[in-house]
PDB file of C-alpha atoms in Angstrom:
ATOM      1  CA  MET A 151     -21.415   2.719   5.558  1.00 94.00           C
ATOM      2  CA  ARG A 152     -20.230  -0.595   6.997  1.00 97.00           C
ATOM      3  CA  ILE A 153     -17.610  -2.766   5.325  1.00 97.00           C
ATOM      4  CA  ARG A 154     -16.875  -6.364   6.292  1.00 97.00           C
ATOM      5  CA  VAL A 155     -13.167  -7.041   5.846  1.00 97.00           C
ATOM      6  CA  GLY A 156     -11.002 -10.044   6.485  1.00 97.00           C
ATOM      7  CA  PHE A 157      -8.651 -12.637   5.075  1.00 98.00           C
ATOM      8  CA  GLU A 158      -7.542 -16.241   5.296  1.00 98.00           C
ATOM      9  CA  LEU A 159      -3.920 -17.027   4.507  1.00 98.00           C
ATOM     10  CA  VAL A 160      -2.441 -20.527   4.602  1.00 98.00           C
ATOM     11  CA  TYR A 161       1.296 -21.157   4.826  1.00 98.00           C
ATOM     12  CA  ASP A 162       3.223 -24.414   4.575  1.00 97.00           C
ATOM     13  CA  CYS A 163       6.381 -24.529   6.699  1.00 97.00           C
ATOM     14  CA  PRO A 164       8.759 -27.509   6.476  1.00 97.00           C
ATOM     15  CA  GLN A 165      10.133 -26.660   9.925  1.00 97.00           C
ATOM     16  CA  PRO A 166       9.271 -24.284  12.797  1.00 97.00           C
ATOM     17  CA  THR A 167       9.651 -20.810  11.286  1.00 98.00           C
ATOM     18  CA  PRO A 168       9.629 -17.366  12.936  1.00 98.00           C
ATOM     19  CA  MET A 169       7.366 -14.968  11.035  1.00 98.00           C
ATOM     20  CA  MET A 170       6.744 -11.227  11.145  1.00 98.00           C
ATOM     21  CA  LEU A 171       3.253 -10.292   9.967  1.00 98.00           C
ATOM     22  CA  MET A 172       1.664  -6.969   9.043  1.00 97.00           C
ATOM     23  CA  LEU A 173      -1.965  -7.995   8.714  1.00 97.00           C
ATOM     24  CA  ARG A 174      -3.771  -5.738  11.160  1.00 98.00           C
ATOM     25  CA  ILE A 175      -5.745  -2.604  10.341  1.00 98.00           C
ATOM     26  CA  HIS A 176      -3.823   0.605  11.049  1.00 98.00           C
ATOM     27  CA  PRO A 177      -4.332   2.104  14.551  1.00 97.00           C
ATOM     28  CA  GLU A 178      -5.825   5.291  13.074  1.00 97.00           C
ATOM     29  CA  ARG A 179      -8.897   3.242  12.109  1.00 97.00           C
ATOM     30  CA  ALA A 180      -9.256   1.546  15.515  1.00 96.00           C
ATOM     31  CA  GLN A 181     -12.278   3.656  16.488  1.00 97.00           C
ATOM     32  CA  ASP A 182     -14.041   2.498  13.306  1.00 97.00           C
ATOM     33  CA  LEU A 183     -13.861  -1.226  14.095  1.00 98.00           C
ATOM     34  CA  ALA A 184     -16.921  -3.049  15.412  1.00 96.00           C
ATOM     35  CA  ALA A 185     -14.487  -5.500  17.044  1.00 96.00           C
ATOM     36  CA  PRO A 186     -10.684  -5.733  17.075  1.00 95.00           C
ATOM     37  CA  ASP A 187      -9.236  -7.446  13.994  1.00 96.00           C
ATOM     38  CA  THR A 188      -7.410  -9.936  16.201  1.00 95.00           C
ATOM     39  CA  LEU A 189      -5.145 -12.315  14.310  1.00 96.00           C
ATOM     40  CA  ARG A 190      -6.332 -15.906  14.636  1.00 97.00           C
ATOM     41  CA  SER A 191      -4.196 -18.944  13.873  1.00 97.00           C
ATOM     42  CA  ASP A 192      -4.896 -22.639  13.371  1.00 98.00           C
ATOM     43  CA  PRO A 193      -3.127 -24.309  15.061  1.00 98.00           C
ATOM     44  CA  VAL A 194      -3.162 -21.734  17.846  1.00 98.00           C
ATOM     45  CA  VAL A 195       0.219 -20.129  18.502  1.00 98.00           C
ATOM     46  CA  PRO A 196       1.229 -17.215  20.742  1.00 97.00           C
ATOM     47  CA  VAL A 197       1.140 -13.832  18.973  1.00 97.00           C
ATOM     48  CA  ASP A 198       3.343 -10.964  20.129  1.00 97.00           C
ATOM     49  CA  VAL A 199       2.203  -7.543  18.941  1.00 97.00           C
ATOM     50  CA  TYR A 200       4.270  -4.363  18.610  1.00 97.00           C
ATOM     51  CA  ILE A 201       4.145  -1.013  16.793  1.00 98.00           C
ATOM     52  CA  ASP A 202       6.891  -0.455  14.229  1.00 97.00           C
ATOM     53  CA  GLY A 203       8.724   2.797  13.457  1.00 96.00           C
ATOM     54  CA  PHE A 204       6.039   3.885  10.976  1.00 97.00           C
ATOM     55  CA  GLY A 205       3.155   3.371  13.410  1.00 97.00           C
ATOM     56  CA  ASN A 206       1.934   0.071  11.959  1.00 98.00           C
ATOM     57  CA  ILE A 207       0.713  -2.901  13.997  1.00 98.00           C
ATOM     58  CA  CYS A 208       3.054  -5.880  13.603  1.00 98.00           C
ATOM     59  CA  SER A 209       2.658  -9.427  14.857  1.00 98.00           C
ATOM     60  CA  ARG A 210       5.337 -12.019  15.626  1.00 98.00           C
ATOM     61  CA  ILE A 211       4.690 -15.753  15.658  1.00 98.00           C
ATOM     62  CA  LEU A 212       6.625 -18.998  15.569  1.00 98.00           C
ATOM     63  CA  ALA A 213       4.833 -21.023  12.922  1.00 98.00           C
ATOM     64  CA  PRO A 214       5.035 -24.761  13.628  1.00 97.00           C
ATOM     65  CA  ALA A 215       6.205 -27.293  11.068  1.00 97.00           C
ATOM     66  CA  GLY A 216       3.387 -28.140   8.707  1.00 97.00           C
ATOM     67  CA  GLN A 217       0.494 -25.910   7.747  1.00 97.00           C
ATOM     68  CA  ILE A 218      -0.731 -22.809   9.569  1.00 98.00           C
ATOM     69  CA  ARG A 219      -3.902 -20.883   8.777  1.00 98.00           C
ATOM     70  CA  LEU A 220      -4.044 -17.159   9.641  1.00 98.00           C
ATOM     71  CA  SER A 221      -7.311 -15.256   9.539  1.00 98.00           C
ATOM     72  CA  THR A 222      -9.354 -12.357  10.833  1.00 97.00           C
ATOM     73  CA  GLU A 223     -12.691 -10.694  10.163  1.00 97.00           C
ATOM     74  CA  THR A 224     -14.303  -7.504  11.409  1.00 97.00           C
ATOM     75  CA  VAL A 225     -16.666  -4.742  10.338  1.00 97.00           C
ATOM     76  CA  VAL A 226     -15.368  -1.235   9.648  1.00 98.00           C
ATOM     77  CA  SER A 227     -17.507   1.894   9.812  1.00 97.00           C
ATOM     78  CA  ASP A 228     -16.642   4.222   6.943  1.00 96.00           C
ATOM     79  CA  SER A 229     -17.802   7.681   5.885  1.00 95.00           C
ATOM     80  CA  GLY A 230     -18.735   6.406   2.441  1.00 94.00           C
ATOM     81  CA  LEU A 231     -16.948   9.398   0.937  1.00 96.00           C
ATOM     82  CA  ALA A 232     -14.547   9.055  -1.958  1.00 97.00           C
ATOM     83  CA  ASP A 233     -10.883  10.036  -1.676  1.00 97.00           C
ATOM     84  CA  GLU A 234     -10.535  13.770  -1.130  1.00 97.00           C
ATOM     85  CA  ILE A 235      -9.556  16.015  -4.031  1.00 97.00           C
ATOM     86  CA  ALA A 236      -7.768  19.290  -3.206  1.00 98.00           C
ATOM     87  CA  PRO A 237      -6.628  20.879  -6.485  1.00 98.00           C
ATOM     88  CA  ASP A 238      -5.286  23.977  -4.716  1.00 98.00           C
ATOM     89  CA  ALA A 239      -3.007  22.018  -2.334  1.00 98.00           C
ATOM     90  CA  PRO A 240       0.506  23.455  -2.833  1.00 98.00           C
ATOM     91  CA  GLU A 241       3.911  21.871  -2.712  1.00 98.00           C
ATOM     92  CA  ILE A 242       5.948  22.593   0.413  1.00 98.00           C
ATOM     93  CA  ARG A 243       9.582  23.616   0.021  1.00 97.00           C
ATOM     94  CA  VAL A 244      11.973  20.998   1.347  1.00 98.00           C
ATOM     95  CA  SER A 245      13.371  23.533   3.817  1.00 98.00           C
ATOM     96  CA  ASP A 246       9.875  23.979   5.265  1.00 98.00           C
ATOM     97  CA  LEU A 247       8.869  20.306   5.476  1.00 98.00           C
ATOM     98  CA  PRO A 248       8.327  18.738   8.911  1.00 98.00           C
ATOM     99  CA  THR A 249      11.215  16.516   9.895  1.00 98.00           C
ATOM    100  CA  GLU A 250       9.073  13.379   9.900  1.00 97.00           C
ATOM    101  CA  ALA A 251       8.288  13.868   6.203  1.00 98.00           C
ATOM    102  CA  LEU A 252      11.917  13.970   5.057  1.00 98.00           C
ATOM    103  CA  VAL A 253      12.417  10.187   5.056  1.00 98.00           C
ATOM    104  CA  PHE A 254       9.721   9.993   2.382  1.00 98.00           C
ATOM    105  CA  LEU A 255      11.899  12.033   0.014  1.00 98.00           C
ATOM    106  CA  LEU A 256      14.706   9.478   0.076  1.00 98.00           C
ATOM    107  CA  GLY A 257      15.349   6.501  -2.149  1.00 97.00           C
ATOM    108  CA  SER A 258      14.386   3.095  -0.780  1.00 98.00           C
ATOM    109  CA  ARG A 259      14.477  -0.607  -1.677  1.00 97.00           C
ATOM    110  CA  TYR A 260      11.929  -0.427  -4.508  1.00 98.00           C
ATOM    111  CA  CYS A 261      12.020   3.324  -5.179  1.00 98.00           C
ATOM    112  CA  GLN A 262      15.368   4.206  -6.745  1.00 98.00           C
ATOM    113  CA  THR A 263      15.269   7.968  -6.938  1.00 98.00           C
ATOM    114  CA  ASP A 264      18.860   8.033  -8.189  1.00 97.00           C
ATOM    115  CA  LEU A 265      17.887   6.108 -11.336  1.00 97.00           C
ATOM    116  CA  MET A 266      14.623   7.974 -11.940  1.00 97.00           C
ATOM    117  CA  SER A 267      15.527  11.609 -11.187  1.00 97.00           C
ATOM    118  CA  GLU A 268      16.477  12.674 -14.709  1.00 97.00           C
ATOM    119  CA  THR A 269      13.388  10.961 -16.138  1.00 97.00           C
ATOM    120  CA  ALA A 270      11.122  12.596 -13.559  1.00 98.00           C
ATOM    121  CA  TRP A 271      12.380  16.107 -14.194  1.00 98.00           C
ATOM    122  CA  GLY A 272      12.176  15.597 -17.941  1.00 98.00           C
ATOM    123  CA  LEU A 273       8.547  14.503 -17.639  1.00 98.00           C
ATOM    124  CA  PHE A 274       7.259  16.806 -14.904  1.00 98.00           C
ATOM    125  CA  GLY A 275       9.702  19.663 -14.524  1.00 97.00           C
ATOM    126  CA  LYS A 276       7.360  22.020 -16.404  1.00 96.00           C
ATOM    127  CA  SER A 277       4.089  20.778 -14.914  1.00 97.00           C
ATOM    128  CA  PRO A 278       2.298  23.077 -12.429  1.00 97.00           C
ATOM    129  CA  PRO A 279       3.589  22.427  -8.896  1.00 97.00           C
ATOM    130  CA  GLY A 280       1.413  21.013  -6.156  1.00 98.00           C
ATOM    131  CA  TRP A 281      -1.666  18.858  -6.624  1.00 98.00           C
ATOM    132  CA  ALA A 282      -1.549  19.186 -10.408  1.00 98.00           C
ATOM    133  CA  ARG A 283       1.982  17.778 -10.518  1.00 98.00           C
ATOM    134  CA  VAL A 284       1.102  14.725  -8.407  1.00 98.00           C
ATOM    135  CA  GLN A 285      -1.978  14.163 -10.547  1.00 98.00           C
ATOM    136  CA  ALA A 286       0.166  14.449 -13.673  1.00 98.00           C
ATOM    137  CA  ILE A 287       2.406  11.735 -12.232  1.00 98.00           C
ATOM    138  CA  CYS A 288      -0.624   9.518 -11.566  1.00 98.00           C
ATOM    139  CA  ASP A 289      -1.907  10.127 -15.096  1.00 98.00           C
ATOM    140  CA  PHE A 290       1.467   9.174 -16.541  1.00 98.00           C
ATOM    141  CA  VAL A 291       1.848   5.992 -14.478  1.00 98.00           C
ATOM    142  CA  HIS A 292      -1.750   4.958 -15.132  1.00 98.00           C
ATOM    143  CA  GLY A 293      -1.248   5.323 -18.873  1.00 98.00           C
ATOM    144  CA  HIS A 294       2.312   3.990 -18.984  1.00 97.00           C
ATOM    145  CA  VAL A 295       1.874   0.742 -17.024  1.00 98.00           C
ATOM    146  CA  ARG A 296      -0.321  -2.209 -18.022  1.00 97.00           C
ATOM    147  CA  PHE A 297      -1.962  -4.042 -15.114  1.00 95.00           C
ATOM    148  CA  GLY A 298      -1.738  -7.832 -14.867  1.00 92.00           C
ATOM    149  CA  TYR A 299      -1.106 -10.348 -12.088  1.00 90.00           C
ATOM    150  CA  ASP A 300       1.193 -12.315 -14.400  1.00 92.00           C
ATOM    151  CA  HIS A 301       3.560  -9.313 -14.351  1.00 93.00           C
ATOM    152  CA  ALA A 302       4.164  -9.513 -10.584  1.00 91.00           C
ATOM    153  CA  ARG A 303       7.456 -10.516  -9.034  1.00 93.00           C
ATOM    154  CA  PRO A 304       8.855  -9.736  -5.586  1.00 92.00           C
ATOM    155  CA  THR A 305      12.055  -8.114  -6.854  1.00 95.00           C
ATOM    156  CA  LYS A 306      10.441  -5.658  -9.305  1.00 97.00           C
ATOM    157  CA  SER A 307      11.476  -2.052  -8.601  1.00 98.00           C
ATOM    158  CA  ALA A 308      10.116   1.267  -9.832  1.00 98.00           C
ATOM    159  CA  TRP A 309      12.861   1.379 -12.460  1.00 98.00           C
ATOM    160  CA  ASP A 310      11.863  -2.098 -13.677  1.00 98.00           C
ATOM    161  CA  VAL A 311       8.210  -1.047 -13.846  1.00 98.00           C
ATOM    162  CA  HIS A 312       9.079   2.018 -15.889  1.00 98.00           C
ATOM    163  CA  GLN A 313      11.166  -0.055 -18.319  1.00 97.00           C
ATOM    164  CA  GLU A 314       8.788  -3.025 -18.594  1.00 97.00           C
ATOM    165  CA  ARG A 315       5.569  -0.964 -18.526  1.00 97.00           C
ATOM    166  CA  ALA A 316       3.626  -3.685 -16.722  1.00 97.00           C
ATOM    167  CA  GLY A 317       2.870  -4.638 -13.139  1.00 97.00           C
ATOM    168  CA  VAL A 318       0.382  -4.959 -10.306  1.00 97.00           C
ATOM    169  CA  CYS A 319      -0.956  -2.301  -7.935  1.00 96.00           C
ATOM    170  CA  ARG A 320       2.205  -2.221  -5.814  1.00 97.00           C
ATOM    171  CA  ASP A 321       4.228  -1.515  -8.961  1.00 98.00           C
ATOM    172  CA  PHE A 322       1.982   1.390  -9.944  1.00 98.00           C
ATOM    173  CA  ALA A 323       2.431   2.780  -6.424  1.00 98.00           C
ATOM    174  CA  HIS A 324       6.207   2.297  -6.414  1.00 98.00           C
ATOM    175  CA  LEU A 325       6.670   4.140  -9.694  1.00 98.00           C
ATOM    176  CA  ALA A 326       4.413   7.038  -8.657  1.00 98.00           C
ATOM    177  CA  VAL A 327       6.085   7.308  -5.241  1.00 98.00           C
ATOM    178  CA  THR A 328       9.521   7.387  -6.860  1.00 98.00           C
ATOM    179  CA  LEU A 329       8.559  10.086  -9.363  1.00 98.00           C
ATOM    180  CA  CYS A 330       7.051  12.229  -6.587  1.00 98.00           C
ATOM    181  CA  ARG A 331      10.180  11.939  -4.462  1.00 98.00           C
ATOM    182  CA  CYS A 332      12.336  12.863  -7.446  1.00 98.00           C
ATOM    183  CA  MET A 333      10.257  16.044  -7.723  1.00 98.00           C
ATOM    184  CA  ASN A 334      10.867  16.804  -4.004  1.00 98.00           C
ATOM    185  CA  ILE A 335       7.334  15.825  -2.988  1.00 98.00           C
ATOM    186  CA  PRO A 336       7.272  13.453   0.015  1.00 98.00           C
ATOM    187  CA  ALA A 337       5.395  10.273  -0.853  1.00 98.00           C
ATOM    188  CA  ARG A 338       4.713   7.135   1.177  1.00 98.00           C
ATOM    189  CA  TYR A 339       3.509   3.676   0.185  1.00 98.00           C
ATOM    190  CA  CYS A 340       0.207   2.346   1.605  1.00 98.00           C
ATOM    191  CA  THR A 341      -1.403  -1.072   1.702  1.00 98.00           C
ATOM    192  CA  GLY A 342      -4.817  -2.210   2.816  1.00 98.00           C
ATOM    193  CA  TYR A 343      -8.296  -3.301   1.789  1.00 98.00           C
ATOM    194  CA  LEU A 344     -10.093  -1.785  -1.205  1.00 97.00           C
ATOM    195  CA  GLY A 345     -13.295  -3.470  -2.368  1.00 93.00           C
ATOM    196  CA  ASP A 346     -15.383  -2.717  -5.425  1.00 91.00           C
ATOM    197  CA  ILE A 347     -17.712  -0.313  -3.604  1.00 91.00           C
ATOM    198  CA  GLY A 348     -19.201   2.112  -6.095  1.00 88.00           C
ATOM    199  CA  MET A 349     -17.502   0.296  -8.973  1.00 87.00           C
ATOM    200  CA  PRO A 350     -18.483  -2.526 -11.352  1.00 85.00           C
ATOM    201  CA  ALA A 351     -17.733  -5.865  -9.715  1.00 78.00           C
ATOM    202  CA  ASP A 352     -14.367  -7.336 -10.650  1.00 78.00           C
ATOM    203  CA  SER A 353     -14.490 -11.031 -11.565  1.00 75.00           C
ATOM    204  CA  ALA A 354     -10.895 -11.605 -10.447  1.00 78.00           C
ATOM    205  CA  PRO A 355     -10.307 -12.936  -6.907  1.00 80.00           C
ATOM    206  CA  MET A 356      -9.847 -10.080  -4.459  1.00 88.00           C
ATOM    207  CA  ASP A 357      -6.386  -9.119  -3.247  1.00 92.00           C
ATOM    208  CA  PHE A 358      -5.036  -6.551  -0.857  1.00 96.00           C
ATOM    209  CA  SER A 359      -4.449  -3.195  -2.554  1.00 97.00           C
ATOM    210  CA  ALA A 360      -1.627  -0.659  -2.728  1.00 98.00           C
ATOM    211  CA  TRP A 361      -1.825   3.103  -3.166  1.00 98.00           C
ATOM    212  CA  PHE A 362       0.219   6.076  -1.950  1.00 98.00           C
ATOM    213  CA  GLU A 363       0.008   9.346  -0.060  1.00 98.00           C
ATOM    214  CA  ALA A 364       1.692  12.610  -1.053  1.00 98.00           C
ATOM    215  CA  TYR A 365       2.471  15.487   1.313  1.00 98.00           C
ATOM    216  CA  LEU A 366       0.941  18.716   0.007  1.00 98.00           C
ATOM    217  CA  GLY A 367      -0.251  21.861   1.736  1.00 97.00           C
ATOM    218  CA  GLY A 368       0.831  20.659   5.163  1.00 97.00           C
ATOM    219  CA  ARG A 369      -0.934  17.267   5.174  1.00 98.00           C
ATOM    220  CA  TRP A 370      -1.042  13.874   3.483  1.00 98.00           C
ATOM    221  CA  TYR A 371      -3.451  13.140   0.614  1.00 98.00           C
ATOM    222  CA  THR A 372      -4.395   9.791  -0.927  1.00 98.00           C
ATOM    223  CA  PHE A 373      -3.541   9.053  -4.569  1.00 98.00           C
ATOM    224  CA  ASP A 374      -3.986   5.849  -6.561  1.00 98.00           C
ATOM    225  CA  ALA A 375      -2.028   5.549  -9.790  1.00 98.00           C
ATOM    226  CA  ARG A 376      -3.509   2.188 -10.713  1.00 97.00           C
ATOM    227  CA  HIS A 377      -7.196   3.184 -10.610  1.00 96.00           C
ATOM    228  CA  ASN A 378      -6.513   6.924 -11.077  1.00 97.00           C
ATOM    229  CA  ARG A 379      -9.890   7.980  -9.710  1.00 95.00           C
ATOM    230  CA  PRO A 380     -11.271   8.685  -6.219  1.00 96.00           C
ATOM    231  CA  ARG A 381     -12.441   5.471  -4.578  1.00 96.00           C
ATOM    232  CA  ILE A 382     -14.770   4.674  -1.693  1.00 97.00           C
ATOM    233  CA  GLY A 383     -13.998   2.419   1.251  1.00 96.00           C
ATOM    234  CA  ARG A 384     -10.212   2.278   1.576  1.00 97.00           C
ATOM    235  CA  VAL A 385      -9.181   0.608   4.829  1.00 98.00           C
ATOM    236  CA  LEU A 386      -5.535   1.283   5.611  1.00 98.00           C
ATOM    237  CA  MET A 387      -3.408  -1.491   7.076  1.00 98.00           C
ATOM    238  CA  ALA A 388       0.108  -0.066   6.907  1.00 98.00           C
ATOM    239  CA  ARG A 389       2.340   2.701   5.556  1.00 98.00           C
ATOM    240  CA  GLY A 390       6.051   2.787   4.826  1.00 98.00           C
ATOM    241  CA  ARG A 391       8.749   3.863   2.415  1.00 98.00           C
ATOM    242  CA  ASP A 392       7.792   1.040   0.034  1.00 98.00           C
ATOM    243  CA  ALA A 393       6.516  -2.547   0.048  1.00 98.00           C
ATOM    244  CA  ALA A 394       9.589  -3.781   1.917  1.00 97.00           C
ATOM    245  CA  ASP A 395       8.419  -1.872   5.002  1.00 98.00           C
ATOM    246  CA  VAL A 396       4.868  -3.234   4.901  1.00 97.00           C
ATOM    247  CA  ALA A 397       5.212  -6.812   3.671  1.00 96.00           C
ATOM    248  CA  LEU A 398       2.240  -8.959   4.676  1.00 95.00           C
ATOM    249  CA  SER A 399       4.651 -11.580   5.973  1.00 96.00           C
ATOM    250  CA  ASN A 400       8.355 -12.107   6.435  1.00 96.00           C
ATOM    251  CA  GLY A 401       9.327 -15.696   7.128  1.00 96.00           C
ATOM    252  CA  PHE A 402      12.764 -16.413   8.564  1.00 97.00           C
ATOM    253  CA  GLY A 403      12.998 -19.751   6.851  1.00 95.00           C
ATOM    254  CA  THR A 404      11.227 -21.495   3.996  1.00 94.00           C
ATOM    255  CA  THR A 405       7.478 -20.783   3.774  1.00 95.00           C
ATOM    256  CA  THR A 406       5.052 -21.423   0.924  1.00 96.00           C
ATOM    257  CA  LEU A 407       1.789 -19.525   0.532  1.00 96.00           C
ATOM    258  CA  ALA A 408      -0.740 -22.315  -0.011  1.00 96.00           C
ATOM    259  CA  GLY A 409      -4.009 -20.386   0.333  1.00 96.00           C
ATOM    260  CA  PHE A 410      -5.072 -16.755  -0.061  1.00 96.00           C
ATOM    261  CA  LYS A 411      -8.517 -15.205   0.380  1.00 96.00           C
ATOM    262  CA  VAL A 412      -9.369 -11.537   1.011  1.00 97.00           C
ATOM    263  CA  ARG A 413     -12.729  -9.828   1.389  1.00 95.00           C
ATOM    264  CA  ALA A 414     -13.940  -6.227   1.645  1.00 95.00           C
ATOM    265  CA  ASP A 415     -17.672  -5.979   1.051  1.00 94.00           C
ATOM    266  CA  GLU A 416     -20.244  -3.348   1.934  1.00 94.00           C
ATOM    267  CA  ILE A 417     -22.938  -4.745   4.220  1.00 93.00           C
ATOM    268  CA  ALA A 418     -26.440  -3.470   4.815  1.00 83.00           C
ATOM    269  CA  GLY A 419     -27.353  -1.595   7.988  1.00 64.00           C
TER     270      GLY A 419
END
């Protein structure tokens, strides 16, 4: 399967503004790209690229005063397989976890494990450990939270989502990640492209998507509390503790998002 992905983002900057951007496809998918997803800008500005502490590709620019248009497009080869299901995948004791997984047990900006621990154990303390427990968490979040773009706000945390019972895909992911961590299951936040491949077309304008990965049986598995079903054609951009680690853009000054288009469509051939 081949998937054409890309975006066009337009920012208004009242003055020259340094920006950090996380808009590139994750290095683990590099071999699947027909061409590099090089970040283009109009007007053209120098782009410095580096790899952050979580292995994501980051870009630095100095956006000029006025309007800047950022875009990319490429074709990704994909297996066409849905997210893997491994119902026998067991939990790993904290004492046996690899060191690199431990950070994904800790509380973070949007995932307040200290506030959610008692709730998590009350809900899932008696559920079967391992895959079944993570799936139970996804089932709960999927049923507990109502999806709607009007419920989005940049400061909303997992605790807020649980109390308000409404949010967007990042909020579903934050709540599920937090509940997993409370149950001593490492979980990390993911962002990327997810089109409607194999699903009824959605009439709403496309956005980037958020999901999460849980560490079970010695490896990471994909889970999606918003859709709560295996999906085809995920294209990972970045992973982190939560959305603060993988923000599409951080502007060090005033910036206004004036245009936003995303695509992820299966193409023939």
